[in-house]
Amino acid sequence: FETIPTAPPDSILGLTEAFKADANPEKINLGVGVYKDAQGRTPVLASVKEAEQRILAGQASKSYLPIDGAPEYAQQVRDMLFGDRHPLAASPRTRTVHTPGGTGALRVAGDLLHTQLPGATLWLSDPTWANHPAIFEAAGVATKTFPYFDKASNGLAFDAMLDALRKIPAGDAVLLHACCHNPTGVDPTPEQWRAIAKLLAERRLLPLVDFAYQGFGQGLDEDAAGLRAICDAVDELLICSSFSKNFGLYNERVGALTIVGATPDAAEAALSQVKVCVRRSYSNPPAHGAMIVTTILGDAGLQKQWQAELAAMRDRINGMRRLFAASLDKRRVALGGSDNSFITRQNGMFSFSGLNKQQVERLRSEYAIYIVGSGRISVAGMTEANMDRLCDAIAAVVK
Ligand code: LMR
């Protein structure tokens, strides 16, 4: 392997490796999007622990799952995405494949695009999750970008986005973050979603919806408003979803690729091709995480307990947003140009802070504070205990 050049560390997971190696006892990791509680721990949810006990007690076999996973899991995924009374939840036009995490779903979607729609370009928001272009490049799918973030207002560049979408050739695919846009935290309003959905239909573009944070924005149903608006407007789409964040099942790798076809036959054909891609890649999915999700969502008591745990995670993050903005205000630091109120308007785990590469680098080298190079800060890793140190360091690097 002497001729193999060393690859650079991953821009997000590589930070965790560097953080672990840092000897500074006051170090703070606000890189990767992983929820931490007020004590800085990433707990196993109580509903998950209970479900695991039930699974262990009742498990009779560890034989392979089907290539596309268990049908009960697929149904639970659809009920959560669409709402259990939505016609698509039980329609033969809708097929779901259990994948190893949301990343696995994206890669399988990439394999499907590459093998079955080889001329299609995939359009990504600028900016987007750092792994998106890499996943699709690895699958052999060409990518381009459309404007998304307006730096001046720290909001959505809605008009520029729509103008760009209008110019995309029919038949291309467009990746949209269903909620809690990663990295900006800026989401379209329900009205803007309807306009986007109408345009996708008019232009005959294939939506690929990445839904990794359902429940971390406003709530499980509220966060699905964009997806459901798209489903009302178009008759074909792909959805990549994940239970890493909302069930805290990060290392169980539990996600799904859902295909909505214009007809049951079209959905069935797409599913058959997805199964070919899966068989050639990882053969069939890992069972345990999906069993946890199925057990919780299939039991009214556990489901209620999980929803309360999810709401508590969301509320803690929103509390940290307010404290972060107030702590910066107190130090007379305005990351948004004039103030910090934009931080409290962003959704999900991240704050797109506006800090530049040099400032991010100084936070790391001088203060052992780890955030992503784009200036994305994981609010989910902030605590009352690390807030003053964080804001003092930010004040020092921006002045
Ligand atoms: C993130 O953006 O931090 C998460 O989605 C975790 C990851 O795999 O990058």
mmCIF file of C-alpha atoms and ligand atoms in Angstrom:
data_model
loop_
_atom_site.group_PDB
_atom_site.id
_atom_site.type_symbol
_atom_site.label_atom_id
_atom_site.label_comp_id
_atom_site.label_asym_id
_atom_site.label_seq_id
_atom_site.Cartn_x
_atom_site.Cartn_y
_atom_site.Cartn_z
ATOM 1 C CA PHE A 1 0.000 0.000 0.000
ATOM 2 C CA GLU A 2 3.012 2.307 -0.236
ATOM 3 C CA THR A 3 1.526 4.213 -3.129
ATOM 4 C CA ILE A 4 -1.737 4.992 -1.315
ATOM 5 C CA PRO A 5 -1.922 8.647 -0.223
ATOM 6 C CA THR A 6 -3.351 9.438 3.207
ATOM 7 C CA ALA A 7 -6.902 10.772 3.106
ATOM 8 C CA PRO A 8 -7.798 13.870 5.150
ATOM 9 C CA PRO A 9 -9.889 13.223 8.303
ATOM 10 C CA ASP A 10 -13.681 13.454 7.907
ATOM 11 C CA SER A 11 -14.819 17.051 8.444
ATOM 12 C CA ILE A 12 -17.344 16.016 11.120
ATOM 13 C CA LEU A 13 -16.459 12.570 12.537
ATOM 14 C CA GLY A 14 -12.741 13.411 12.276
ATOM 15 C CA LEU A 15 -13.380 16.181 14.824
ATOM 16 C CA THR A 16 -14.547 13.606 17.369
ATOM 17 C CA GLU A 17 -11.295 11.684 16.853
ATOM 18 C CA ALA A 18 -9.252 14.879 17.382
ATOM 19 C CA PHE A 19 -11.394 15.807 20.407
ATOM 20 C CA LYS A 20 -10.779 12.425 22.027
ATOM 21 C CA ALA A 21 -7.026 12.839 21.571
ATOM 22 C CA ASP A 22 -7.035 16.361 23.116
ATOM 23 C CA ALA A 23 -5.591 16.338 26.657
ATOM 24 C CA ASN A 24 -7.181 19.673 27.708
ATOM 25 C CA PRO A 25 -9.550 18.853 30.630
ATOM 26 C CA GLU A 26 -11.807 21.788 29.672
ATOM 27 C CA LYS A 27 -12.269 20.708 26.036
ATOM 28 C CA ILE A 28 -15.771 21.017 24.504
ATOM 29 C CA ASN A 29 -17.046 18.995 21.547
ATOM 30 C CA LEU A 30 -19.704 20.894 19.577
ATOM 31 C CA GLY A 31 -18.894 19.173 16.287
ATOM 32 C CA VAL A 32 -20.943 16.084 15.559
ATOM 33 C CA GLY A 33 -24.749 16.234 15.802
ATOM 34 C CA VAL A 34 -25.242 14.029 18.840
ATOM 35 C CA TYR A 35 -27.640 14.967 21.638
ATOM 36 C CA LYS A 36 -26.194 15.512 25.099
ATOM 37 C CA ASP A 37 -28.161 16.023 28.302
ATOM 38 C CA ALA A 38 -27.566 18.761 30.899
ATOM 39 C CA GLN A 39 -24.694 16.677 32.315
ATOM 40 C CA GLY A 40 -23.051 16.312 28.900
ATOM 41 C CA ARG A 41 -23.977 12.625 28.501
ATOM 42 C CA THR A 42 -25.648 10.934 25.537
ATOM 43 C CA PRO A 43 -28.113 8.691 27.379
ATOM 44 C CA VAL A 44 -29.946 5.584 26.184
ATOM 45 C CA LEU A 45 -33.612 6.630 26.296
ATOM 46 C CA ALA A 46 -35.669 4.866 29.002
ATOM 47 C CA SER A 47 -38.206 3.769 26.369
ATOM 48 C CA VAL A 48 -35.351 2.205 24.368
ATOM 49 C CA LYS A 49 -34.012 0.347 27.437
ATOM 50 C CA GLU A 50 -37.471 -1.045 28.139
ATOM 51 C CA ALA A 51 -37.960 -2.102 24.503
ATOM 52 C CA GLU A 52 -34.565 -3.834 24.506
ATOM 53 C CA GLN A 53 -35.483 -5.845 27.582
ATOM 54 C CA ARG A 54 -38.684 -6.999 25.904
ATOM 55 C CA ILE A 55 -36.778 -7.892 22.715
ATOM 56 C CA LEU A 56 -34.154 -9.922 24.577
ATOM 57 C CA ALA A 57 -36.817 -11.799 26.515
ATOM 58 C CA GLY A 58 -38.835 -12.679 23.410
ATOM 59 C CA GLN A 59 -36.222 -13.137 20.691
ATOM 60 C CA ALA A 60 -36.306 -16.617 19.148
ATOM 61 C CA SER A 61 -33.901 -16.320 16.198
ATOM 62 C CA LYS A 62 -31.196 -14.177 14.673
ATOM 63 C CA SER A 63 -31.718 -15.441 11.139
ATOM 64 C CA TYR A 64 -31.324 -12.966 8.242
ATOM 65 C CA LEU A 65 -33.912 -10.270 7.616
ATOM 66 C CA PRO A 66 -35.262 -9.933 4.050
ATOM 67 C CA ILE A 67 -33.132 -7.702 1.776
ATOM 68 C CA ASP A 68 -35.577 -4.835 2.330
ATOM 69 C CA GLY A 69 -36.042 -5.482 6.074
ATOM 70 C CA ALA A 70 -39.082 -6.433 8.147
ATOM 71 C CA PRO A 71 -42.536 -5.353 6.879
ATOM 72 C CA GLU A 72 -43.672 -4.195 10.356
ATOM 73 C CA TYR A 73 -40.730 -1.807 10.522
ATOM 74 C CA ALA A 74 -41.487 -0.511 7.013
ATOM 75 C CA GLN A 75 -45.069 0.237 8.065
ATOM 76 C CA GLN A 76 -43.969 2.093 11.213
ATOM 77 C CA VAL A 77 -41.563 4.185 9.145
ATOM 78 C CA ARG A 78 -44.339 5.186 6.735
ATOM 79 C CA ASP A 79 -46.820 5.941 9.527
ATOM 80 C CA MET A 80 -44.328 8.308 11.070
ATOM 81 C CA LEU A 81 -43.313 9.994 7.802
ATOM 82 C CA PHE A 82 -46.780 10.544 6.380
ATOM 83 C CA GLY A 83 -48.992 10.276 9.479
ATOM 84 C CA ASP A 84 -50.900 7.014 9.935
ATOM 85 C CA ARG A 85 -54.104 8.361 8.354
ATOM 86 C CA HIS A 86 -52.382 9.639 5.200
ATOM 87 C CA PRO A 87 -53.309 7.618 2.079
ATOM 88 C CA LEU A 88 -49.639 7.039 1.210
ATOM 89 C CA ALA A 89 -48.926 5.334 4.548
ATOM 90 C CA ALA A 90 -50.620 2.123 3.421
ATOM 91 C CA SER A 91 -50.631 2.609 -0.348
ATOM 92 C CA PRO A 92 -49.091 0.049 -2.732
ATOM 93 C CA ARG A 93 -47.475 3.096 -4.372
ATOM 94 C CA THR A 94 -45.218 3.376 -1.335
ATOM 95 C CA ARG A 95 -42.392 0.942 -0.555
ATOM 96 C CA THR A 96 -39.886 1.152 2.286
ATOM 97 C CA VAL A 97 -36.466 -0.453 2.562
ATOM 98 C CA HIS A 98 -34.780 -0.687 5.958
ATOM 99 C CA THR A 99 -31.222 0.660 5.615
ATOM 100 C CA PRO A 100 -28.218 0.986 7.943
ATOM 101 C CA GLY A 101 -28.883 4.560 9.082
ATOM 102 C CA GLY A 102 -29.929 7.569 7.052
ATOM 103 C CA THR A 103 -26.482 7.590 5.444
ATOM 104 C CA GLY A 104 -27.116 4.038 4.211
ATOM 105 C CA ALA A 105 -30.443 5.204 2.769
ATOM 106 C CA LEU A 106 -28.726 8.058 0.930
ATOM 107 C CA ARG A 107 -26.114 5.726 -0.532
ATOM 108 C CA VAL A 108 -28.752 3.232 -1.694
ATOM 109 C CA ALA A 109 -30.729 6.128 -3.229
ATOM 110 C CA GLY A 110 -27.486 7.178 -4.949
ATOM 111 C CA ASP A 111 -27.003 3.640 -6.282
ATOM 112 C CA LEU A 112 -30.578 3.674 -7.613
ATOM 113 C CA LEU A 113 -30.065 7.036 -9.351
ATOM 114 C CA HIS A 114 -26.758 5.884 -10.816
ATOM 115 C CA THR A 115 -28.060 2.577 -12.149
ATOM 116 C CA GLN A 116 -31.592 3.546 -13.219
ATOM 117 C CA LEU A 117 -31.478 7.303 -13.967
ATOM 118 C CA PRO A 118 -27.878 7.577 -15.179
ATOM 119 C CA GLY A 119 -28.263 10.957 -16.914
ATOM 120 C CA ALA A 120 -29.794 12.695 -13.893
ATOM 121 C CA THR A 121 -27.872 15.301 -11.905
ATOM 122 C CA LEU A 122 -28.657 15.645 -8.204
ATOM 123 C CA TRP A 123 -29.018 19.235 -6.994
ATOM 124 C CA LEU A 124 -27.902 20.008 -3.438
ATOM 125 C CA SER A 125 -28.575 23.099 -1.340
ATOM 126 C CA ASP A 126 -25.655 25.469 -0.809
ATOM 127 C CA PRO A 127 -24.598 24.744 1.886
ATOM 128 C CA THR A 128 -25.549 21.190 2.776
ATOM 129 C CA TRP A 129 -24.395 18.375 5.071
ATOM 130 C CA ALA A 130 -20.694 17.849 4.258
ATOM 131 C CA ASN A 131 -21.250 14.138 3.564
ATOM 132 C CA HIS A 132 -23.964 14.658 0.917
ATOM 133 C CA PRO A 133 -21.683 15.454 -2.063
ATOM 134 C CA ALA A 134 -19.264 12.718 -0.977
ATOM 135 C CA ILE A 135 -21.941 10.012 -0.748
ATOM 136 C CA PHE A 136 -23.331 10.772 -4.199
ATOM 137 C CA GLU A 137 -19.910 11.177 -5.760
ATOM 138 C CA ALA A 138 -19.011 7.721 -4.416
ATOM 139 C CA ALA A 139 -22.211 6.341 -5.983
ATOM 140 C CA GLY A 140 -21.304 7.909 -9.345
ATOM 141 C CA VAL A 141 -24.042 10.568 -9.306
ATOM 142 C CA ALA A 142 -23.196 14.049 -10.635
ATOM 143 C CA THR A 143 -24.102 16.857 -8.222
ATOM 144 C CA LYS A 144 -24.637 20.613 -8.582
ATOM 145 C CA THR A 145 -25.868 23.218 -6.105
ATOM 146 C CA PHE A 146 -28.715 25.712 -5.784
ATOM 147 C CA PRO A 147 -28.693 28.774 -3.443
ATOM 148 C CA TYR A 148 -30.303 28.190 -0.046
ATOM 149 C CA PHE A 149 -28.847 30.371 2.696
ATOM 150 C CA ASP A 150 -29.001 34.168 2.777
ATOM 151 C CA LYS A 151 -26.064 35.387 4.846
ATOM 152 C CA ALA A 152 -27.380 38.936 5.224
ATOM 153 C CA SER A 153 -30.637 37.867 6.905
ATOM 154 C CA ASN A 154 -29.383 34.543 8.311
ATOM 155 C CA GLY A 155 -32.486 33.124 6.661
ATOM 156 C CA LEU A 156 -33.656 31.306 3.569
ATOM 157 C CA ALA A 157 -32.616 32.695 0.171
ATOM 158 C CA PHE A 158 -36.112 31.820 -0.998
ATOM 159 C CA ASP A 159 -36.332 33.829 -4.230
ATOM 160 C CA ALA A 160 -32.843 32.817 -5.364
ATOM 161 C CA MET A 161 -33.648 29.199 -4.529
ATOM 162 C CA LEU A 162 -36.863 29.251 -6.555
ATOM 163 C CA ASP A 163 -35.149 30.987 -9.479
ATOM 164 C CA ALA A 164 -32.493 28.283 -9.516
ATOM 165 C CA LEU A 165 -35.012 25.424 -9.237
ATOM 166 C CA ARG A 166 -36.901 26.887 -12.213
ATOM 167 C CA LYS A 167 -33.808 26.445 -14.367
ATOM 168 C CA ILE A 168 -33.072 22.805 -13.494
ATOM 169 C CA PRO A 169 -33.701 20.451 -16.436
ATOM 170 C CA ALA A 170 -36.720 18.141 -16.137
ATOM 171 C CA GLY A 171 -35.771 14.693 -14.895
ATOM 172 C CA ASP A 172 -33.000 15.869 -12.549
ATOM 173 C CA ALA A 173 -33.259 15.165 -8.817
ATOM 174 C CA VAL A 174 -33.307 17.737 -5.996
ATOM 175 C CA LEU A 175 -32.236 16.927 -2.449
ATOM 176 C CA LEU A 176 -34.259 18.765 0.184
ATOM 177 C CA HIS A 177 -33.841 18.597 3.966
ATOM 178 C CA ALA A 178 -37.327 17.942 5.370
ATOM 179 C CA CYS A 179 -36.628 19.913 8.564
ATOM 180 C CA CYS A 180 -33.765 21.166 10.731
ATOM 181 C CA HIS A 181 -31.604 21.926 7.702
ATOM 182 C CA ASN A 182 -28.054 20.727 8.283
ATOM 183 C CA PRO A 183 -25.924 22.854 8.704
ATOM 184 C CA THR A 184 -27.971 26.096 8.725
ATOM 185 C CA GLY A 185 -31.011 25.274 10.891
ATOM 186 C CA VAL A 186 -33.029 27.387 8.412
ATOM 187 C CA ASP A 187 -36.226 25.746 7.097
ATOM 188 C CA PRO A 188 -38.887 26.961 4.640
ATOM 189 C CA THR A 189 -42.255 27.979 6.139
ATOM 190 C CA PRO A 190 -45.265 25.763 5.280
ATOM 191 C CA GLU A 191 -46.287 28.330 2.650
ATOM 192 C CA GLN A 192 -42.800 28.330 1.127
ATOM 193 C CA TRP A 193 -42.844 24.517 1.111
ATOM 194 C CA ARG A 194 -46.048 24.577 -0.925
ATOM 195 C CA ALA A 195 -44.440 26.898 -3.475
ATOM 196 C CA ILE A 196 -41.342 24.675 -3.657
ATOM 197 C CA ALA A 197 -43.514 21.563 -4.064
ATOM 198 C CA LYS A 198 -45.541 23.207 -6.867
ATOM 199 C CA LEU A 199 -42.356 24.110 -8.696
ATOM 200 C CA LEU A 200 -40.949 20.579 -8.356
ATOM 201 C CA ALA A 201 -44.154 19.256 -9.931
ATOM 202 C CA GLU A 202 -44.222 21.844 -12.742
ATOM 203 C CA ARG A 203 -40.573 21.290 -13.599
ATOM 204 C CA ARG A 204 -40.904 17.487 -13.327
ATOM 205 C CA LEU A 205 -38.014 17.230 -10.873
ATOM 206 C CA LEU A 206 -37.525 14.182 -8.650
ATOM 207 C CA PRO A 207 -37.476 15.161 -4.949
ATOM 208 C CA LEU A 208 -35.074 13.264 -2.718
ATOM 209 C CA VAL A 209 -36.062 14.227 0.801
ATOM 210 C CA ASP A 210 -33.500 13.770 3.583
ATOM 211 C CA PHE A 211 -35.427 13.458 6.855
ATOM 212 C CA ALA A 212 -32.870 12.903 9.625
ATOM 213 C CA TYR A 213 -34.273 15.100 12.408
ATOM 214 C CA GLN A 214 -38.026 14.464 12.603
ATOM 215 C CA GLY A 215 -39.217 15.711 15.993
ATOM 216 C CA PHE A 216 -36.229 17.986 16.643
ATOM 217 C CA GLY A 217 -37.749 21.081 15.001
ATOM 218 C CA GLN A 218 -41.326 21.836 16.095
ATOM 219 C CA GLY A 219 -42.746 18.317 16.590
ATOM 220 C CA LEU A 220 -43.216 15.009 14.781
ATOM 221 C CA ASP A 221 -46.122 16.136 12.594
ATOM 222 C CA GLU A 222 -45.108 19.776 12.242
ATOM 223 C CA ASP A 223 -41.679 18.724 10.978
ATOM 224 C CA ALA A 224 -43.294 16.605 8.256
ATOM 225 C CA ALA A 225 -45.213 19.576 6.761
ATOM 226 C CA GLY A 226 -42.672 20.023 3.931
ATOM 227 C CA LEU A 227 -42.632 16.332 3.034
ATOM 228 C CA ARG A 228 -46.417 16.158 3.062
ATOM 229 C CA ALA A 229 -46.678 19.282 0.860
ATOM 230 C CA ILE A 230 -44.334 17.607 -1.630
ATOM 231 C CA CYS A 231 -46.431 14.419 -1.534
ATOM 232 C CA ASP A 232 -49.547 16.485 -2.334
ATOM 233 C CA ALA A 233 -47.878 17.998 -5.405
ATOM 234 C CA VAL A 234 -45.785 15.259 -7.015
ATOM 235 C CA ASP A 235 -46.430 11.588 -7.614
ATOM 236 C CA GLU A 236 -42.867 10.250 -7.406
ATOM 237 C CA LEU A 237 -40.208 10.831 -4.762
ATOM 238 C CA LEU A 238 -37.553 9.234 -2.582
ATOM 239 C CA ILE A 239 -37.300 9.739 1.181
ATOM 240 C CA CYS A 240 -34.214 8.935 3.257
ATOM 241 C CA SER A 241 -35.048 8.866 6.966
ATOM 242 C CA SER A 242 -33.197 8.057 10.148
ATOM 243 C CA PHE A 243 -33.937 7.134 13.770
ATOM 244 C CA SER A 244 -30.401 7.978 14.929
ATOM 245 C CA LYS A 245 -31.369 11.275 16.489
ATOM 246 C CA ASN A 246 -35.019 11.019 17.499
ATOM 247 C CA PHE A 247 -34.576 7.635 19.214
ATOM 248 C CA GLY A 248 -30.923 8.241 20.195
ATOM 249 C CA LEU A 249 -30.037 5.062 18.262
ATOM 250 C CA TYR A 250 -26.879 6.460 16.683
ATOM 251 C CA ASN A 251 -24.723 3.331 16.787
ATOM 252 C CA GLU A 252 -27.531 0.919 15.915
ATOM 253 C CA ARG A 253 -27.593 2.344 12.369
ATOM 254 C CA VAL A 254 -31.329 2.376 11.805
ATOM 255 C CA GLY A 255 -32.808 4.213 8.853
ATOM 256 C CA ALA A 256 -34.963 3.736 5.779
ATOM 257 C CA LEU A 257 -35.337 4.534 2.104
ATOM 258 C CA THR A 258 -38.981 5.060 1.151
ATOM 259 C CA ILE A 259 -39.988 5.059 -2.501
ATOM 260 C CA VAL A 260 -43.212 6.727 -3.655
ATOM 261 C CA GLY A 261 -44.081 5.695 -7.222
ATOM 262 C CA ALA A 262 -46.687 7.112 -9.593
ATOM 263 C CA THR A 263 -48.271 3.641 -9.750
ATOM 264 C CA PRO A 264 -47.940 0.468 -7.648
ATOM 265 C CA ASP A 265 -46.083 -1.190 -10.555
ATOM 266 C CA ALA A 266 -43.596 1.657 -10.816
ATOM 267 C CA ALA A 267 -42.948 1.502 -7.066
ATOM 268 C CA GLU A 268 -42.508 -2.262 -7.262
ATOM 269 C CA ALA A 269 -40.008 -1.953 -10.138
ATOM 270 C CA ALA A 270 -37.997 0.695 -8.265
ATOM 271 C CA LEU A 271 -38.053 -1.486 -5.155
ATOM 272 C CA SER A 272 -36.748 -4.469 -7.116
ATOM 273 C CA GLN A 273 -33.796 -2.378 -8.330
ATOM 274 C CA VAL A 274 -33.127 -1.049 -4.838
ATOM 275 C CA LYS A 275 -33.000 -4.646 -3.592
ATOM 276 C CA VAL A 276 -30.351 -5.427 -6.237
ATOM 277 C CA CYS A 277 -28.288 -2.428 -5.003
ATOM 278 C CA VAL A 278 -28.648 -3.532 -1.361
ATOM 279 C CA ARG A 279 -27.735 -7.158 -2.046
ATOM 280 C CA ARG A 280 -24.516 -6.043 -3.751
ATOM 281 C CA SER A 281 -23.627 -3.670 -0.957
ATOM 282 C CA TYR A 282 -24.504 -5.013 2.526
ATOM 283 C CA SER A 283 -26.898 -7.853 1.595
ATOM 284 C CA ASN A 284 -29.559 -7.195 4.223
ATOM 285 C CA PRO A 285 -29.975 -4.821 7.169
ATOM 286 C CA PRO A 286 -28.979 -5.156 10.865
ATOM 287 C CA ALA A 287 -32.027 -6.075 12.956
ATOM 288 C CA HIS A 288 -31.648 -4.790 16.484
ATOM 289 C CA GLY A 289 -32.234 -1.033 16.046
ATOM 290 C CA ALA A 290 -35.265 -1.579 13.850
ATOM 291 C CA MET A 291 -36.715 -3.991 16.412
ATOM 292 C CA ILE A 292 -36.374 -1.291 19.069
ATOM 293 C CA VAL A 293 -38.240 1.206 16.891
ATOM 294 C CA THR A 294 -40.949 -1.325 15.994
ATOM 295 C CA THR A 295 -41.404 -2.327 19.640
ATOM 296 C CA ILE A 296 -41.744 1.274 20.819
ATOM 297 C CA LEU A 297 -44.016 2.500 18.037
ATOM 298 C CA GLY A 298 -46.157 -0.638 18.300
ATOM 299 C CA ASP A 299 -46.947 -0.140 21.994
ATOM 300 C CA ALA A 300 -49.111 2.815 23.029
ATOM 301 C CA GLY A 301 -47.433 3.188 26.442
ATOM 302 C CA LEU A 302 -43.873 3.034 25.122
ATOM 303 C CA GLN A 303 -44.762 5.340 22.264
ATOM 304 C CA LYS A 304 -46.062 7.949 24.702
ATOM 305 C CA GLN A 305 -42.964 7.621 26.872
ATOM 306 C CA TRP A 306 -40.680 8.009 23.833
ATOM 307 C CA GLN A 307 -42.579 11.076 22.590
ATOM 308 C CA ALA A 308 -42.104 12.719 25.996
ATOM 309 C CA GLU A 309 -38.384 11.896 25.897
ATOM 310 C CA LEU A 310 -38.122 13.355 22.399
ATOM 311 C CA ALA A 311 -39.940 16.528 23.500
ATOM 312 C CA ALA A 312 -37.547 16.857 26.452
ATOM 313 C CA MET A 313 -34.532 16.660 24.115
ATOM 314 C CA ARG A 314 -36.063 19.290 21.815
ATOM 315 C CA ASP A 315 -36.917 21.582 24.729
ATOM 316 C CA ARG A 316 -33.423 21.339 26.214
ATOM 317 C CA ILE A 317 -31.833 22.257 22.885
ATOM 318 C CA ASN A 318 -34.183 25.235 22.477
ATOM 319 C CA GLY A 319 -33.349 26.325 26.022
ATOM 320 C CA MET A 320 -29.651 26.207 25.112
ATOM 321 C CA ARG A 321 -30.327 28.296 21.986
ATOM 322 C CA ARG A 322 -31.875 31.026 24.121
ATOM 323 C CA LEU A 323 -29.061 30.864 26.685
ATOM 324 C CA PHE A 324 -26.404 30.917 23.932
ATOM 325 C CA ALA A 325 -27.940 34.022 22.319
ATOM 326 C CA ALA A 326 -28.345 35.749 25.706
ATOM 327 C CA SER A 327 -24.787 34.863 26.778
ATOM 328 C CA LEU A 328 -23.401 36.379 23.566
ATOM 329 C CA ASP A 329 -25.604 39.472 24.031
ATOM 330 C CA LYS A 330 -24.190 39.874 27.541
ATOM 331 C CA ARG A 331 -20.677 39.947 26.077
ATOM 332 C CA ARG A 332 -21.763 42.449 23.382
ATOM 333 C CA VAL A 333 -20.934 39.959 20.649
ATOM 334 C CA ALA A 334 -23.376 39.947 17.718
ATOM 335 C CA LEU A 335 -22.805 36.943 15.476
ATOM 336 C CA GLY A 336 -25.691 37.930 13.224
ATOM 337 C CA GLY A 337 -24.283 41.368 12.384
ATOM 338 C CA SER A 338 -26.731 43.368 14.487
ATOM 339 C CA ASP A 339 -27.828 40.806 17.103
ATOM 340 C CA ASN A 340 -28.091 37.098 17.979
ATOM 341 C CA SER A 341 -31.840 36.596 17.644
ATOM 342 C CA PHE A 342 -31.323 34.460 14.514
ATOM 343 C CA ILE A 343 -29.914 31.719 16.772
ATOM 344 C CA THR A 344 -33.295 31.260 18.451
ATOM 345 C CA ARG A 345 -35.080 31.095 15.083
ATOM 346 C CA GLN A 346 -32.934 28.210 13.761
ATOM 347 C CA ASN A 347 -34.334 24.669 14.035
ATOM 348 C CA GLY A 348 -32.789 21.426 15.179
ATOM 349 C CA MET A 349 -29.413 20.535 16.580
ATOM 350 C CA PHE A 350 -27.251 23.130 14.866
ATOM 351 C CA SER A 351 -26.510 26.812 14.868
ATOM 352 C CA PHE A 352 -24.882 28.161 11.738
ATOM 353 C CA SER A 353 -22.922 30.770 13.637
ATOM 354 C CA GLY A 354 -21.242 32.809 10.906
ATOM 355 C CA LEU A 355 -17.830 32.135 12.509
ATOM 356 C CA ASN A 356 -15.178 31.904 9.794
ATOM 357 C CA LYS A 357 -12.494 29.247 9.256
ATOM 358 C CA GLN A 358 -9.774 31.196 11.107
ATOM 359 C CA GLN A 359 -12.070 31.777 14.098
ATOM 360 C CA VAL A 360 -13.066 28.092 14.134
ATOM 361 C CA GLU A 361 -9.384 27.152 14.015
ATOM 362 C CA ARG A 362 -8.534 29.482 16.920
ATOM 363 C CA LEU A 363 -11.385 28.078 19.013
ATOM 364 C CA ARG A 364 -9.846 24.661 18.529
ATOM 365 C CA SER A 365 -6.145 25.440 18.917
ATOM 366 C CA GLU A 366 -6.391 28.030 21.713
ATOM 367 C CA TYR A 367 -9.523 26.915 23.605
ATOM 368 C CA ALA A 368 -9.995 23.198 22.772
ATOM 369 C CA ILE A 369 -13.502 23.974 21.484
ATOM 370 C CA TYR A 370 -14.387 21.811 18.506
ATOM 371 C CA ILE A 371 -16.905 22.998 15.920
ATOM 372 C CA VAL A 372 -17.251 22.211 12.203
ATOM 373 C CA GLY A 373 -15.141 24.315 9.802
ATOM 374 C CA SER A 374 -18.236 25.884 8.217
ATOM 375 C CA GLY A 375 -19.002 27.550 11.571
ATOM 376 C CA ARG A 376 -21.725 25.021 12.412
ATOM 377 C CA ILE A 377 -22.045 24.633 16.183
ATOM 378 C CA SER A 378 -23.915 21.700 17.717
ATOM 379 C CA VAL A 379 -26.305 23.361 20.166
ATOM 380 C CA ALA A 380 -27.174 19.846 21.328
ATOM 381 C CA GLY A 381 -23.737 19.671 22.978
ATOM 382 C CA MET A 382 -24.097 22.951 24.917
ATOM 383 C CA THR A 383 -24.767 22.821 28.653
ATOM 384 C CA GLU A 384 -25.141 25.430 31.382
ATOM 385 C CA ALA A 385 -21.734 24.266 32.598
ATOM 386 C CA ASN A 386 -19.858 24.881 29.320
ATOM 387 C CA MET A 387 -21.754 27.994 28.119
ATOM 388 C CA ASP A 388 -19.623 30.710 29.763
ATOM 389 C CA ARG A 389 -16.372 29.149 28.623
ATOM 390 C CA LEU A 390 -17.767 28.799 25.092
ATOM 391 C CA CYS A 391 -19.036 32.390 24.886
ATOM 392 C CA ASP A 392 -15.867 33.869 26.440
ATOM 393 C CA ALA A 393 -13.832 32.035 23.800
ATOM 394 C CA ILE A 394 -16.109 33.195 20.973
ATOM 395 C CA ALA A 395 -15.907 36.772 22.266
ATOM 396 C CA ALA A 396 -12.110 36.523 22.245
ATOM 397 C CA VAL A 397 -11.837 35.177 18.692
ATOM 398 C CA VAL A 398 -14.341 37.586 17.079
ATOM 399 C CA LYS A 399 -12.845 40.747 18.650
HETATM 400 C C1 LMR B 1 -23.837 15.477 11.738
HETATM 401 O O1 LMR B 1 -24.075 16.175 10.746
HETATM 402 O O2 LMR B 1 -23.082 15.846 12.655
HETATM 403 C C2 LMR B 1 -24.510 14.141 11.883
HETATM 404 O O3 LMR B 1 -25.372 13.951 10.826
HETATM 405 C C3 LMR B 1 -23.569 13.033 12.088
HETATM 406 C C4 LMR B 1 -22.766 12.703 10.864
HETATM 407 O O4 LMR B 1 -22.733 11.525 10.516
HETATM 408 O O5 LMR B 1 -22.154 13.584 10.274
#
